[in-house]
Tab-separated table of N, CA and C in Angstrom:
chain	number	residue	atom	x	y	z
A	1	ALA	N	6.118	-7.466	-7.931
A	1	ALA	CA	7.637	-8.340	-7.816
A	1	ALA	C	7.561	-9.055	-8.900
A	2	MET	N	6.870	-9.708	-9.224
A	2	MET	CA	6.909	-10.649	-10.756
A	2	MET	C	7.030	-9.855	-11.666
A	3	LEU	N	6.466	-8.665	-11.813
A	3	LEU	CA	6.757	-8.264	-13.453
A	3	LEU	C	8.028	-7.494	-13.281
A	4	LEU	N	8.603	-6.961	-11.927
A	4	LEU	CA	10.067	-6.423	-11.637
A	4	LEU	C	10.787	-7.661	-12.304
A	5	MET	N	10.637	-8.415	-12.051
A	5	MET	CA	11.484	-9.732	-12.595
A	5	MET	C	11.847	-10.151	-14.016
A	6	ARG	N	10.787	-9.501	-14.759
A	6	ARG	CA	10.562	-9.728	-16.183
A	6	ARG	C	11.554	-8.411	-16.825
A	7	VAL	N	11.588	-7.385	-16.210
A	7	VAL	CA	12.383	-6.416	-16.509
A	7	VAL	C	13.726	-6.961	-16.913
A	8	THR	N	14.232	-5.861	-17.883
A	8	THR	CA	15.829	-6.149	-18.236
A	8	THR	C	16.592	-5.685	-17.326
A	9	GLN	N	17.752	-5.797	-17.162
A	9	GLN	CA	18.482	-5.507	-15.936
A	9	GLN	C	18.903	-4.093	-15.922
A	10	LYS	N	18.963	-3.870	-17.413
A	10	LYS	CA	18.906	-2.269	-17.424
A	10	LYS	C	18.299	-1.335	-16.550
A	11	LEU	N	16.778	-1.483	-17.145
A	11	LEU	CA	15.463	-0.964	-16.247
A	11	LEU	C	15.223	-1.502	-15.057
A	12	ALA	N	16.047	-2.538	-14.767
A	12	ALA	CA	15.386	-3.286	-12.701
A	12	ALA	C	15.854	-1.993	-11.947
A	13	GLY	N	17.231	-1.593	-12.003
A	13	GLY	CA	17.154	-0.688	-11.042
A	13	GLY	C	16.305	0.738	-10.955
A	14	ALA	N	16.051	1.121	-11.911
A	14	ALA	CA	15.460	2.251	-11.910
A	14	ALA	C	13.910	2.098	-11.540
A	15	PHE	N	13.260	0.833	-12.285
A	15	PHE	CA	12.007	0.617	-11.525
A	15	PHE	C	11.572	0.193	-10.368
A	16	ARG	N	13.088	-0.464	-9.638
A	16	ARG	CA	13.075	-0.555	-8.083
A	16	ARG	C	12.843	0.323	-7.270
A	17	THR	N	13.776	1.263	-7.657
A	17	THR	CA	13.694	2.595	-7.236
A	17	THR	C	12.534	3.296	-7.019
A	18	ILE	N	11.604	3.465	-8.159
A	18	ILE	CA	10.411	4.182	-8.449
A	18	ILE	C	9.458	3.222	-7.655
A	19	PHE	N	9.348	1.972	-7.578
A	19	PHE	CA	8.795	1.286	-6.369
A	19	PHE	C	8.902	1.647	-4.772
A	20	TYR	N	10.350	1.547	-4.738
A	20	TYR	CA	10.457	1.262	-3.224
A	20	TYR	C	10.740	3.185	-2.640
A	21	LEU	N	10.599	4.081	-3.303
A	21	LEU	CA	10.808	5.294	-3.311
A	21	LEU	C	9.490	5.764	-2.043
A	22	PRO	N	8.433	5.468	-2.316
A	22	PRO	CA	7.283	5.676	-1.234
A	22	PRO	C	7.228	5.180	-0.163
A	23	GLN	N	8.436	4.117	0.043
A	23	GLN	CA	8.615	3.452	1.244
A	23	GLN	C	9.416	4.333	2.265
A	24	ILE	N	10.318	5.367	1.618
A	24	ILE	CA	11.086	6.083	2.653
A	24	ILE	C	10.867	7.610	2.532
A	25	THR	N	9.777	7.634	2.029
A	25	THR	CA	8.884	9.304	2.505
A	25	THR	C	8.265	9.318	3.773
A	26	PRO	N	8.666	10.430	4.291
A	26	PRO	CA	8.096	10.151	5.457
A	26	PRO	C	6.474	10.170	5.848
A	27	PRO	N	6.235	9.704	6.852
A	27	PRO	CA	4.446	9.382	6.897
A	27	PRO	C	4.010	10.814	7.149
A	28	VAL	N	4.323	11.967	8.060
A	28	VAL	CA	3.742	13.201	7.561
A	28	VAL	C	3.655	13.764	6.396
A	29	ALA	N	4.589	13.593	5.488
A	29	ALA	CA	4.584	13.931	4.331
A	29	ALA	C	3.720	13.418	3.684
A	30	ILE	N	3.494	11.898	3.790
A	30	ILE	CA	2.539	11.285	3.068
A	30	ILE	C	1.155	11.652	3.561
A	31	GLY	N	0.614	12.223	4.770
A	31	GLY	CA	-0.431	12.539	5.149
A	31	GLY	C	-0.784	13.696	4.732
A	32	VAL	N	0.312	14.622	4.299
A	32	VAL	CA	-0.173	15.951	3.697
A	32	VAL	C	-0.324	15.990	2.278
A	33	MET	N	0.449	15.136	1.742
A	33	MET	CA	0.244	14.865	0.352
A	33	MET	C	-0.903	14.053	-0.206
A	34	LEU	N	-1.536	13.198	0.983
A	34	LEU	CA	-3.032	12.553	1.118
A	34	LEU	C	-3.868	13.838	0.581
A	35	LEU	N	-3.771	15.046	1.479
A	35	LEU	CA	-4.750	16.203	1.629
A	35	LEU	C	-4.988	16.513	0.319
A	36	PHE	N	-3.492	16.774	-0.220
A	36	PHE	CA	-3.378	17.409	-1.721
A	36	PHE	C	-3.925	16.846	-2.788
A	37	LEU	N	-3.724	15.571	-2.901
A	37	LEU	CA	-3.732	14.832	-3.754
A	37	LEU	C	-5.119	14.195	-4.087
A	38	PHE	N	-5.676	14.133	-2.896
A	38	PHE	CA	-7.268	13.566	-2.678
A	38	PHE	C	-8.453	15.083	-2.449
A	39	ASN	N	-7.899	16.273	-2.540
A	39	ASN	CA	-9.094	17.258	-1.937
A	39	ASN	C	-10.239	17.216	-2.805
A	40	GLY	N	-11.388	17.244	-2.519
A	40	GLY	CA	-12.552	17.207	-2.926
A	40	GLY	C	-12.902	17.944	-4.202
A	41	THR	N	-12.502	19.269	-3.961
A	41	THR	CA	-12.654	20.570	-4.877
A	41	THR	C	-11.612	20.554	-5.926
A	42	ASN	N	-10.492	20.669	-5.571
A	42	ASN	CA	-9.361	21.150	-6.443
A	42	ASN	C	-8.032	19.972	-5.895
A	43	GLY	N	-8.098	18.558	-5.926
A	43	GLY	CA	-7.295	18.123	-5.728
A	43	GLY	C	-6.935	17.360	-7.113
A	44	ILE	N	-5.690	16.892	-7.260
A	44	ILE	CA	-4.865	16.551	-8.330
A	44	ILE	C	-5.782	15.232	-9.075
A	45	VAL	N	-6.427	14.268	-7.961
A	45	VAL	CA	-7.183	13.136	-8.730
A	45	VAL	C	-8.320	13.473	-9.073
A	46	ASN	N	-9.308	14.373	-8.461
A	46	ASN	CA	-10.493	14.645	-9.081
A	46	ASN	C	-10.201	15.559	-10.314
A	47	ARG	N	-9.489	16.203	-10.460
A	47	ARG	CA	-8.678	16.974	-11.705
A	47	ARG	C	-8.631	16.196	-12.818
A	48	GLY	N	-7.744	14.906	-12.659
A	48	GLY	CA	-7.719	13.784	-13.819
A	48	GLY	C	-8.953	13.138	-13.909
A	49	LEU	N	-9.476	12.886	-12.979
A	49	LEU	CA	-10.605	12.367	-13.491
A	49	LEU	C	-11.921	13.297	-14.098
A	50	GLY	N	-11.949	14.448	-13.671
A	50	GLY	CA	-12.883	15.390	-14.358
A	50	GLY	C	-12.240	15.562	-15.893
A	51	PHE	N	-10.665	15.139	-15.984
A	51	PHE	CA	-10.312	15.462	-17.331
A	51	PHE	C	-11.028	14.210	-18.407
A	52	ILE	N	-11.162	13.296	-17.836
A	52	ILE	CA	-11.610	12.100	-18.659
A	52	ILE	C	-13.455	12.013	-18.382
A	53	GLY	N	-14.080	12.914	-18.007
A	53	GLY	CA	-15.240	12.900	-17.717
A	53	GLY	C	-16.012	12.031	-16.608
A	54	ILE	N	-15.242	12.015	-15.673
A	54	ILE	CA	-15.819	11.336	-14.566
A	54	ILE	C	-15.811	12.390	-13.133
A	55	GLU	N	-16.934	12.737	-12.618
A	55	GLU	CA	-17.134	13.554	-11.353
A	55	GLU	C	-16.506	12.711	-10.091
A	56	GLY	N	-15.369	12.998	-9.315
A	56	GLY	CA	-14.617	12.801	-8.569
A	56	GLY	C	-15.375	13.097	-7.095
A	57	PRO	N	-15.349	11.930	-6.206
A	57	PRO	CA	-15.904	11.929	-5.026
A	57	PRO	C	-15.417	12.975	-4.057
A	58	PHE	N	-15.806	13.332	-2.797
A	58	PHE	CA	-15.169	14.088	-1.884
A	58	PHE	C	-14.244	13.318	-0.747
A	59	TRP	N	-13.183	13.095	-1.304
A	59	TRP	CA	-12.142	11.744	-0.739
A	59	TRP	C	-12.136	11.933	0.841
A	60	THR	N	-11.568	13.299	1.111
A	60	THR	CA	-10.997	13.539	2.126
A	60	THR	C	-12.577	13.951	3.272
A	61	THR	N	-13.314	14.350	3.047
A	61	THR	CA	-14.527	14.855	3.646
A	61	THR	C	-15.915	13.784	3.863
A	62	ASP	N	-16.196	13.206	2.928
A	62	ASP	CA	-16.786	12.264	2.953
A	62	ASP	C	-16.373	10.779	3.617
A	63	PRO	N	-17.573	10.813	4.556
A	63	PRO	CA	-17.186	9.651	5.464
A	63	PRO	C	-17.119	8.005	4.895
A	64	THR	N	-17.649	8.098	3.856
A	64	THR	CA	-17.591	6.874	2.976
A	64	THR	C	-16.407	6.431	2.219
A	65	TRP	N	-15.659	7.864	2.054
A	65	TRP	CA	-14.409	7.509	0.984
A	65	TRP	C	-13.266	7.619	1.753
A	66	ILE	N	-13.406	8.032	3.169
A	66	ILE	CA	-12.031	8.445	3.862
A	66	ILE	C	-11.233	6.867	3.675
A	67	LYS	N	-11.570	5.668	4.513
A	67	LYS	CA	-11.039	4.864	4.524
A	67	LYS	C	-10.587	4.281	3.289
A	68	PRO	N	-11.701	4.274	2.008
A	68	PRO	CA	-10.308	3.790	0.915
A	68	PRO	C	-9.399	4.925	0.518
A	69	THR	N	-9.462	6.039	0.556
A	69	THR	CA	-8.446	7.135	0.156
A	69	THR	C	-7.341	6.475	1.298
A	70	ILE	N	-7.432	5.917	2.539
A	70	ILE	CA	-6.546	5.723	3.128
A	70	ILE	C	-5.756	4.534	2.948
A	71	ALA	N	-6.523	3.914	2.409
A	71	ALA	CA	-5.905	2.228	1.765
A	71	ALA	C	-5.421	2.553	0.376
A	72	ILE	N	-5.677	3.491	-0.306
A	72	ILE	CA	-4.982	3.511	-1.688
A	72	ILE	C	-3.979	4.138	-1.293
A	73	MET	N	-3.602	5.061	-0.381
A	73	MET	CA	-2.473	5.649	0.018
A	73	MET	C	-1.514	4.745	0.620
A	74	ASP	N	-2.072	3.436	1.361
A	74	ASP	CA	-1.048	2.539	1.803
A	74	ASP	C	-0.752	1.555	0.725
A	75	ILE	N	-1.434	1.173	-0.248
A	75	ILE	CA	-1.137	0.580	-1.295
A	75	ILE	C	0.208	1.449	-2.345
A	76	TRP	N	-0.105	2.569	-2.188
A	76	TRP	CA	0.884	2.928	-3.166
A	76	TRP	C	2.465	3.138	-2.117
A	77	ALA	N	2.448	2.700	-0.923
A	77	ALA	CA	3.737	2.425	-0.251
A	77	ALA	C	4.115	1.152	0.018
A	78	CYS	N	3.951	0.199	-1.401
A	78	CYS	CA	4.049	-1.296	-1.049
A	78	CYS	C	5.910	-1.728	-1.530
A	79	GLY	N	6.708	-0.737	-1.622
A	79	GLY	CA	7.727	-1.042	-1.599
A	79	GLY	C	8.735	-1.933	-0.826
A	80	GLY	N	8.279	-1.955	0.746
A	80	GLY	CA	8.882	-2.748	1.064
A	80	GLY	C	8.386	-4.269	1.185
A	81	THR	N	7.509	-4.435	1.095
A	81	THR	CA	6.790	-5.879	0.204
A	81	THR	C	7.197	-6.207	-1.038
A	82	MET	N	7.606	-5.465	-1.900
A	82	MET	CA	7.767	-5.481	-3.355
A	82	MET	C	9.054	-6.448	-3.117
A	83	VAL	N	10.284	-5.263	-1.991
A	83	VAL	CA	11.681	-6.298	-2.122
A	83	VAL	C	11.578	-7.446	-1.120
A	84	ILE	N	10.930	-7.830	-0.418
A	84	ILE	CA	10.612	-8.836	0.395
A	84	ILE	C	10.405	-10.140	-0.757
A	85	LEU	N	9.303	-9.890	-1.476
A	85	LEU	CA	8.702	-10.573	-2.399
A	85	LEU	C	9.875	-11.088	-4.017
A	86	LEU	N	10.490	-9.736	-4.082
A	86	LEU	CA	11.446	-10.134	-5.015
A	86	LEU	C	12.417	-11.063	-4.567
A	87	ALA	N	12.889	-10.892	-3.704
A	87	ALA	CA	14.010	-11.552	-2.698
A	87	ALA	C	13.728	-12.979	-3.037
A	88	ALA	N	12.486	-13.442	-2.383
A	88	ALA	CA	11.536	-14.727	-2.426
A	88	ALA	C	12.081	-15.367	-3.536
A	89	LEU	N	10.981	-14.595	-4.830
A	89	LEU	CA	11.265	-14.843	-6.208
A	89	LEU	C	12.492	-15.116	-6.812
A	90	TYR	N	13.270	-14.451	-6.109
A	90	TYR	CA	14.973	-14.881	-6.952
A	90	TYR	C	15.609	-16.200	-6.260
A	91	GLY	N	15.247	-16.616	-5.076
A	91	GLY	CA	15.548	-17.536	-4.405
A	91	GLY	C	14.705	-18.861	-4.815
A	92	VAL	N	13.821	-18.685	-5.984
A	92	VAL	CA	13.146	-20.169	-6.412
A	92	VAL	C	14.146	-20.555	-7.382
A	93	PRO	N	14.327	-21.820	-7.116
A	93	PRO	CA	15.728	-22.628	-8.079
A	93	PRO	C	14.945	-22.514	-9.478
A	94	LYS	N	15.847	-22.221	-10.803
A	94	LYS	CA	15.345	-22.199	-11.969
A	94	LYS	C	15.068	-23.668	-12.410
A	95	GLN	N	15.740	-24.658	-11.906
A	95	GLN	CA	15.638	-26.101	-12.093
A	95	GLN	C	13.937	-26.237	-11.961
A	96	LEU	N	13.346	-26.000	-11.038
A	96	LEU	CA	12.379	-26.257	-10.793
A	96	LEU	C	10.997	-25.878	-11.829
A	97	TYR	N	11.545	-24.495	-12.433
A	97	TYR	CA	10.414	-24.130	-13.288
A	97	TYR	C	11.138	-24.854	-14.577
A	98	GLU	N	12.221	-25.228	-15.343
A	98	GLU	CA	12.541	-26.183	-16.029
A	98	GLU	C	11.913	-27.393	-16.079
A	99	ALA	N	11.841	-28.141	-14.664
A	99	ALA	CA	11.474	-29.454	-15.040
A	99	ALA	C	9.677	-29.242	-15.447
A	100	ALA	N	9.167	-28.222	-14.508
A	100	ALA	CA	7.681	-28.174	-14.940
A	100	ALA	C	7.427	-27.956	-16.302
A	101	SER	N	8.583	-27.227	-16.549
A	101	SER	CA	7.997	-27.077	-18.285
A	101	SER	C	8.597	-28.218	-18.706
A	102	MET	N	9.272	-28.810	-18.793
A	102	MET	CA	9.599	-30.451	-19.465
A	102	MET	C	8.157	-31.009	-19.682
A	103	ASP	N	7.598	-31.120	-17.915
A	103	ASP	CA	6.286	-32.061	-17.966
A	103	ASP	C	4.928	-31.441	-18.445
A	104	GLY	N	5.166	-30.471	-19.002
A	104	GLY	CA	4.103	-29.588	-19.840
A	104	GLY	C	3.462	-29.121	-18.963
A	105	ALA	N	3.756	-28.403	-17.595
A	105	ALA	CA	3.106	-27.312	-16.990
A	105	ALA	C	2.761	-26.029	-17.826
A	106	SER	N	1.563	-25.655	-17.683
A	106	SER	CA	1.466	-24.490	-18.058
A	106	SER	C	2.078	-23.047	-17.506
A	107	SER	N	2.360	-21.697	-17.845
A	107	SER	CA	2.575	-20.831	-17.064
A	107	SER	C	1.853	-20.647	-15.424
A	108	TRP	N	0.647	-20.692	-15.775
A	108	TRP	CA	-0.331	-20.767	-14.300
A	108	TRP	C	0.297	-21.800	-13.550
A	109	ARG	N	0.106	-22.966	-14.182
A	109	ARG	CA	0.236	-23.980	-13.604
A	109	ARG	C	1.764	-24.054	-12.785
A	110	ARG	N	2.756	-23.627	-13.338
A	110	ARG	CA	4.209	-23.168	-12.932
A	110	ARG	C	4.151	-22.287	-11.630
A	111	PHE	N	3.304	-21.300	-12.040
A	111	PHE	CA	3.042	-20.069	-10.789
A	111	PHE	C	2.597	-20.979	-9.516
A	112	LYS	N	1.272	-21.519	-9.635
A	112	LYS	CA	0.661	-22.260	-8.707
A	112	LYS	C	1.235	-23.220	-7.706
A	113	ASP	N	1.956	-24.330	-9.214
A	113	ASP	CA	2.599	-25.350	-7.900
A	113	ASP	C	3.973	-25.230	-7.893
A	114	VAL	N	4.909	-24.391	-8.488
A	114	VAL	CA	6.301	-24.088	-8.058
A	114	VAL	C	6.240	-22.689	-7.232
A	115	THR	N	5.775	-21.433	-8.026
A	115	THR	CA	6.266	-20.234	-7.476
A	115	THR	C	5.571	-20.121	-5.959
A	116	LEU	N	4.344	-20.149	-6.119
A	116	LEU	CA	3.522	-19.806	-4.759
A	116	LEU	C	4.134	-21.047	-3.558
A	117	PRO	N	4.381	-22.247	-3.643
A	117	PRO	CA	4.505	-22.989	-2.593
A	117	PRO	C	5.912	-22.708	-2.274
A	118	MET	N	6.896	-22.403	-2.954
A	118	MET	CA	8.231	-21.625	-2.530
A	118	MET	C	8.438	-20.369	-2.315
A	119	ILE	N	7.758	-19.499	-2.652
A	119	ILE	CA	7.651	-18.154	-1.672
A	119	ILE	C	6.656	-17.956	-0.359
A	120	SER	N	5.842	-19.233	-0.173
A	120	SER	CA	5.059	-19.104	1.257
A	120	SER	C	5.397	-18.430	1.923
A	121	PRO	N	6.730	-18.876	2.700
A	121	PRO	CA	7.116	-18.308	3.754
A	121	PRO	C	7.332	-16.902	3.878
A	122	ALA	N	7.662	-16.432	2.499
A	122	ALA	CA	7.891	-14.640	2.581
A	122	ALA	C	6.085	-14.224	2.477
A	123	LEU	N	5.442	-14.806	1.987
A	123	LEU	CA	4.174	-14.232	1.927
A	123	LEU	C	3.571	-14.073	3.337
A	124	PHE	N	3.420	-15.227	3.884
A	124	PHE	CA	3.029	-15.340	5.418
A	124	PHE	C	4.007	-14.226	6.298
A	125	PHE	N	5.185	-14.016	5.945
A	125	PHE	CA	5.996	-12.982	6.928
A	125	PHE	C	5.285	-11.655	6.580
A	126	CYS	N	4.949	-11.376	5.057
A	126	CYS	CA	4.440	-9.871	4.582
A	126	CYS	C	3.079	-9.994	5.372
A	127	PHE	N	2.064	-11.114	5.536
A	127	PHE	CA	1.000	-10.948	5.489
A	127	PHE	C	0.869	-10.381	7.384
A	128	ILE	N	1.555	-11.083	8.028
A	128	ILE	CA	2.175	-10.773	9.468
A	128	ILE	C	2.350	-9.253	9.545
A	129	ILE	N	3.280	-9.047	8.792
A	129	ILE	CA	3.582	-7.427	8.987
A	129	ILE	C	2.866	-6.600	8.421
A	130	LEU	N	2.205	-6.758	7.417
A	130	LEU	CA	1.399	-5.823	6.879
A	130	LEU	C	0.217	-5.610	7.721
A	131	THR	N	-0.347	-6.814	8.254
A	131	THR	CA	-1.445	-6.512	9.297
A	131	THR	C	-0.879	-5.937	10.711
A	132	LEU	N	0.054	-6.047	11.147
A	132	LEU	CA	0.645	-5.310	12.325
A	132	LEU	C	0.834	-3.702	11.870
A	133	ALA	N	1.374	-3.280	10.842
A	133	ALA	CA	1.528	-2.145	10.453
A	133	ALA	C	-0.033	-1.583	10.024
A	134	GLY	N	-1.175	-2.669	9.527
A	134	GLY	CA	-2.601	-1.914	10.015
A	134	GLY	C	-2.805	-1.388	10.815
A	135	LEU	N	-2.851	-2.517	12.108
A	135	LEU	CA	-3.028	-1.981	13.468
A	135	LEU	C	-2.772	-0.617	13.924
A	136	ASN	N	-1.076	-0.455	13.521
A	136	ASN	CA	-0.410	0.749	13.912
A	136	ASN	C	-0.840	1.788	12.739
A	137	GLN	N	-1.765	1.670	12.102
A	137	GLN	CA	-2.216	3.077	11.573
A	137	GLN	C	-1.944	4.168	12.160
A	138	PHE	N	-1.202	5.036	12.252
A	138	PHE	CA	-1.440	6.359	12.845
A	138	PHE	C	-0.847	7.562	12.590
A	139	THR	N	0.226	8.147	11.958
A	139	THR	CA	0.997	8.950	11.551
A	139	THR	C	0.069	9.358	10.500
A	140	GLN	N	0.020	8.859	9.057
A	140	GLN	CA	-0.683	9.756	8.007
A	140	GLN	C	-2.157	9.690	8.536
A	141	ALA	N	-3.064	9.029	9.026
A	141	ALA	CA	-4.304	9.526	9.178
A	141	ALA	C	-4.393	10.576	10.391
A	142	TYR	N	-3.509	10.299	11.453
A	142	TYR	CA	-3.683	11.752	12.139
A	142	TYR	C	-3.052	13.038	11.450
A	143	THR	N	-2.152	12.736	10.986
A	143	THR	CA	-1.807	14.113	10.069
A	143	THR	C	-3.078	14.668	9.213
A	144	ALA	N	-3.452	14.026	8.319
A	144	ALA	CA	-4.428	14.413	7.444
A	144	ALA	C	-5.907	14.453	8.015
A	145	PHE	N	-6.256	14.072	9.133
A	145	PHE	CA	-7.607	14.050	9.833
A	145	PHE	C	-7.586	14.884	10.722
A	146	PHE	N	-6.585	14.576	11.839
A	146	PHE	CA	-6.915	15.039	13.303
A	146	PHE	C	-5.922	16.090	13.894
A	147	GLY	N	-4.922	16.343	12.622
A	147	GLY	CA	-3.951	17.290	13.239
A	147	GLY	C	-4.328	18.851	13.537
A	148	SER	N	-5.587	19.304	12.781
A	148	SER	CA	-5.868	20.359	12.966
A	148	SER	C	-6.540	20.713	14.328
A	149	GLY	N	-6.793	19.471	15.247
A	149	GLY	CA	-7.641	19.935	16.755
A	149	GLY	C	-8.845	19.642	16.285
A	150	THR	N	-9.767	19.817	15.354
A	150	THR	CA	-11.037	19.494	15.538
A	150	THR	C	-11.463	17.973	14.773
A	151	ALA	N	-11.935	17.484	15.645
A	151	ALA	CA	-12.557	15.822	15.080
A	151	ALA	C	-14.278	16.068	14.636
A	152	GLY	N	-14.310	16.369	13.471
A	152	GLY	CA	-15.708	16.358	13.078
A	152	GLY	C	-16.269	15.061	12.665
A	153	GLY	N	-17.325	15.170	12.242
A	153	GLY	CA	-18.084	13.628	11.643
A	153	GLY	C	-17.362	13.007	10.536
A	154	GLN	N	-16.629	13.693	9.879
A	154	GLN	CA	-15.649	13.100	8.840
A	154	GLN	C	-14.253	12.525	9.634
A	155	SER	N	-13.745	13.228	10.301
A	155	SER	CA	-12.729	12.506	10.997
A	155	SER	C	-12.521	11.363	11.620
A	156	GLU	N	-14.203	11.122	12.281
A	156	GLU	CA	-14.448	9.944	13.078
A	156	GLU	C	-14.204	8.834	12.240
A	157	ALA	N	-14.567	9.181	10.793
A	157	ALA	CA	-14.409	7.853	9.897
A	157	ALA	C	-13.118	7.473	9.539
A	158	ALA	N	-11.843	8.375	10.093
A	158	ALA	CA	-10.632	7.996	9.881
A	158	ALA	C	-9.600	7.554	11.255
A	159	LEU	N	-10.978	7.098	12.223
A	159	LEU	CA	-10.507	6.858	13.359
A	159	LEU	C	-9.896	5.222	13.462
A	160	PHE	N	-8.706	5.103	13.922
A	160	PHE	CA	-7.874	4.019	13.938
A	160	PHE	C	-7.878	3.632	15.918
A	161	TYR	N	-7.308	2.245	15.930
A	161	TYR	CA	-6.977	2.118	17.245
A	161	TYR	C	-5.969	2.523	18.086
A	162	SER	N	-4.871	3.026	17.264
A	162	SER	CA	-4.144	3.906	17.950
A	162	SER	C	-4.383	5.199	17.834
A	163	ILE	N	-4.931	5.772	17.045
A	163	ILE	CA	-5.514	7.132	17.285
A	163	ILE	C	-6.460	7.379	18.316
A	164	TYR	N	-7.385	6.249	18.307
A	164	TYR	CA	-8.102	6.006	19.373
A	164	TYR	C	-7.383	6.354	21.241
A	165	LEU	N	-6.566	5.405	21.163
A	165	LEU	CA	-5.753	5.419	22.221
A	165	LEU	C	-4.728	6.611	22.168
A	166	PHE	N	-4.541	7.453	21.429
A	166	PHE	CA	-3.628	8.587	21.575
A	166	PHE	C	-4.880	9.721	22.144
A	167	ARG	N	-5.838	9.450	21.298
A	167	ARG	CA	-6.800	10.867	21.864
A	167	ARG	C	-7.358	10.555	23.273
A	168	ASN	N	-7.509	9.071	23.622
A	168	ASN	CA	-8.163	9.327	25.024
A	168	ASN	C	-6.679	9.560	25.972
A	169	ALA	N	-5.827	9.040	25.553
A	169	ALA	CA	-4.601	9.165	26.656
A	169	ALA	C	-4.041	10.760	26.470
A	170	PHE	N	-4.052	11.622	25.422
A	170	PHE	CA	-3.180	12.718	25.533
A	170	PHE	C	-4.166	13.976	25.319
A	171	GLU	N	-5.599	13.756	24.725
A	171	GLU	CA	-6.291	14.933	24.344
A	171	GLU	C	-7.501	14.905	25.664
A	172	TYR	N	-7.994	13.768	26.109
A	172	TYR	CA	-9.040	13.449	27.114
A	172	TYR	C	-8.292	13.254	28.232
A	173	PHE	N	-7.390	13.126	28.345
A	173	PHE	CA	-6.655	12.655	29.608
A	173	PHE	C	-7.710	11.673	30.599
């Protein structure tokens, strides 16, 4: 959000759209896209890593890489948080920055002593909402790892509370 504030007005709309677009992508499509991008043998991410000489891991089948893959997928969809923080940043009065500059505060000091305290309610709100969203992680992980009906060892690494409850209720009765 801080970077988007520094972009010129001409480009601001385009960049905001680009950052918010993953937020409105259907979760099932994100789950399928995760399998397409992070396939260990012929996924786009591993092809890109191979192009620069790095051998990529088996993102969706290696139990140690499943949760980081899901975390990368969740970070990709940061558009809602960006909108909230951008609105909070626009709410910080410019006079506070000017006063801090006149007092000789560096850019880090202005960020630490002016920006962070002024946007702390929005940060707290984002923390609560993202914590709840993490606990409700279901659709993407279920589509990517449990949708085929088989739950091998690699799928168990993608087990979340909501998937565990769903499987106990509707698969194991």
